[in-house]
C-alpha cells in the first residue's frame, strides 16, 4: 500500500502549511490555488519527504528536471532536505502503520 493513499486531508494541510509554510520554496508564491505539491525526485514515489511546494509554472519546469544536483544549488537542496527530514519525523506514524498493513496483507496471502 502506498503511503499517499493513507494520508488524510489534515496530513496534506500539514505538509503545505507546516513544512512548506504555504508558499513556493522557489518564488515565495502564496496563492494556494497556484501551488502544487510535486515530487522532488521524479524517479521516486510521492511521499511527504519526497515532495516540494511550487507554483504551477515552477512545477511544470521542475517535472522536466533530470538531475536535481545539476539544476539547483547546494543551499537550496539543503533547505529542501531539511524540510524532508521534518516531514519524515512528523509522518513516522504513517510509515509504521503502512509497514504493519503491508505485513498483515502479505501474511493473508
C-alpha atoms as one frame of an Amber mdcrd trajectory, in Angstrom:
protein
   0.000   0.000   0.000   1.416   3.380  -0.965   1.679   5.919   1.808  -0.045
   8.621  -0.215  -3.284   6.611  -0.032  -3.168   6.607   3.780  -2.916  10.374
   4.062  -5.912  12.394   5.147  -6.812  16.000   4.343  -5.215  17.222   7.571
  -1.975  15.436   6.639  -1.788  17.253   3.318  -2.642  20.511   5.082   0.236
  19.880   7.497   2.651  19.384   4.589   1.525  22.587   2.898   1.222  24.788
   5.987   3.822  23.495   8.424   6.510  22.004   6.225   6.349  24.446   3.281
   4.835  27.472   5.091   2.032  27.744   2.492   4.319  29.167  -0.171   6.548
  28.124  -3.013  10.036  27.416  -1.760  11.411  28.903  -5.005   9.452  32.103
  -5.552   7.529  32.641  -2.343   4.208  32.459  -4.258   1.498  32.115  -1.619
  -1.708  31.864  -3.680  -2.852  28.365  -2.701  -4.744  27.998  -5.976  -1.448
  28.379  -7.840   0.578  25.961  -5.700   1.290  22.292  -6.377   2.893  19.551
  -4.290   5.064  17.674  -6.766   7.706  15.006  -6.366  11.154  16.345  -5.541
  12.891  13.317  -7.060  10.762  12.293 -10.023  12.177   8.767 -10.023  10.681
   8.028  -6.575   7.080   7.756  -5.394   5.402  10.836  -3.939   5.708  10.987
  -0.155   5.720  13.877   2.318   9.533  13.585   2.323   9.809  13.490  -1.456
   7.754  16.500  -2.425   8.194  20.203  -2.935   5.637  23.018  -2.957   5.927
  25.083  -6.128   3.786  27.370  -8.251   2.073  25.802 -11.233   4.679  27.211
 -13.650   7.581  26.166 -11.413   6.071  22.687 -11.107   5.952  22.267 -14.873
   9.622  23.208 -15.143  10.629  21.064 -12.146   8.988  17.949 -13.597  11.410
  18.216 -16.532  14.473  18.169 -14.240  16.579  15.041 -14.708  19.292  15.752
 -12.129  18.395  17.804  -9.060  22.072  18.492  -8.295  22.659  19.969 -11.729
  19.501  22.096 -11.684  19.554  23.514  -8.147  22.223  24.993  -5.912  23.582
  23.303  -2.811  21.965  25.788  -0.418  18.545  25.262  -1.988  18.938  21.466
  -1.907  19.891  21.688   1.784  16.732  23.699   2.517  14.613  21.061   0.791
  16.427  18.222   2.597  15.785  19.911   5.957  12.068  20.130   5.164  12.061
  16.475   4.117  13.656  15.496   7.426  10.895  17.398   9.254   8.275  15.567
   7.201   9.920  12.197   7.870   9.793  12.795  11.616   6.213  14.009  11.602
   4.893  11.208   9.393   6.789   8.355  11.017   3.465   7.151  12.462   2.088
   6.663   8.948   5.161   4.769   7.786   4.883   2.452  10.784   1.197   1.869
  10.035   1.969   1.306   6.355   4.597  -1.307   7.251   2.197  -3.038   9.654
  -0.533  -3.055   6.989   1.804  -4.492   4.351   2.956  -7.249   6.718  -0.622
  -8.196   7.566  -1.652  -8.238   3.910   1.288 -10.449   2.925   0.542 -12.919
   5.729  -3.030 -13.231   4.456  -1.918 -14.438   1.037
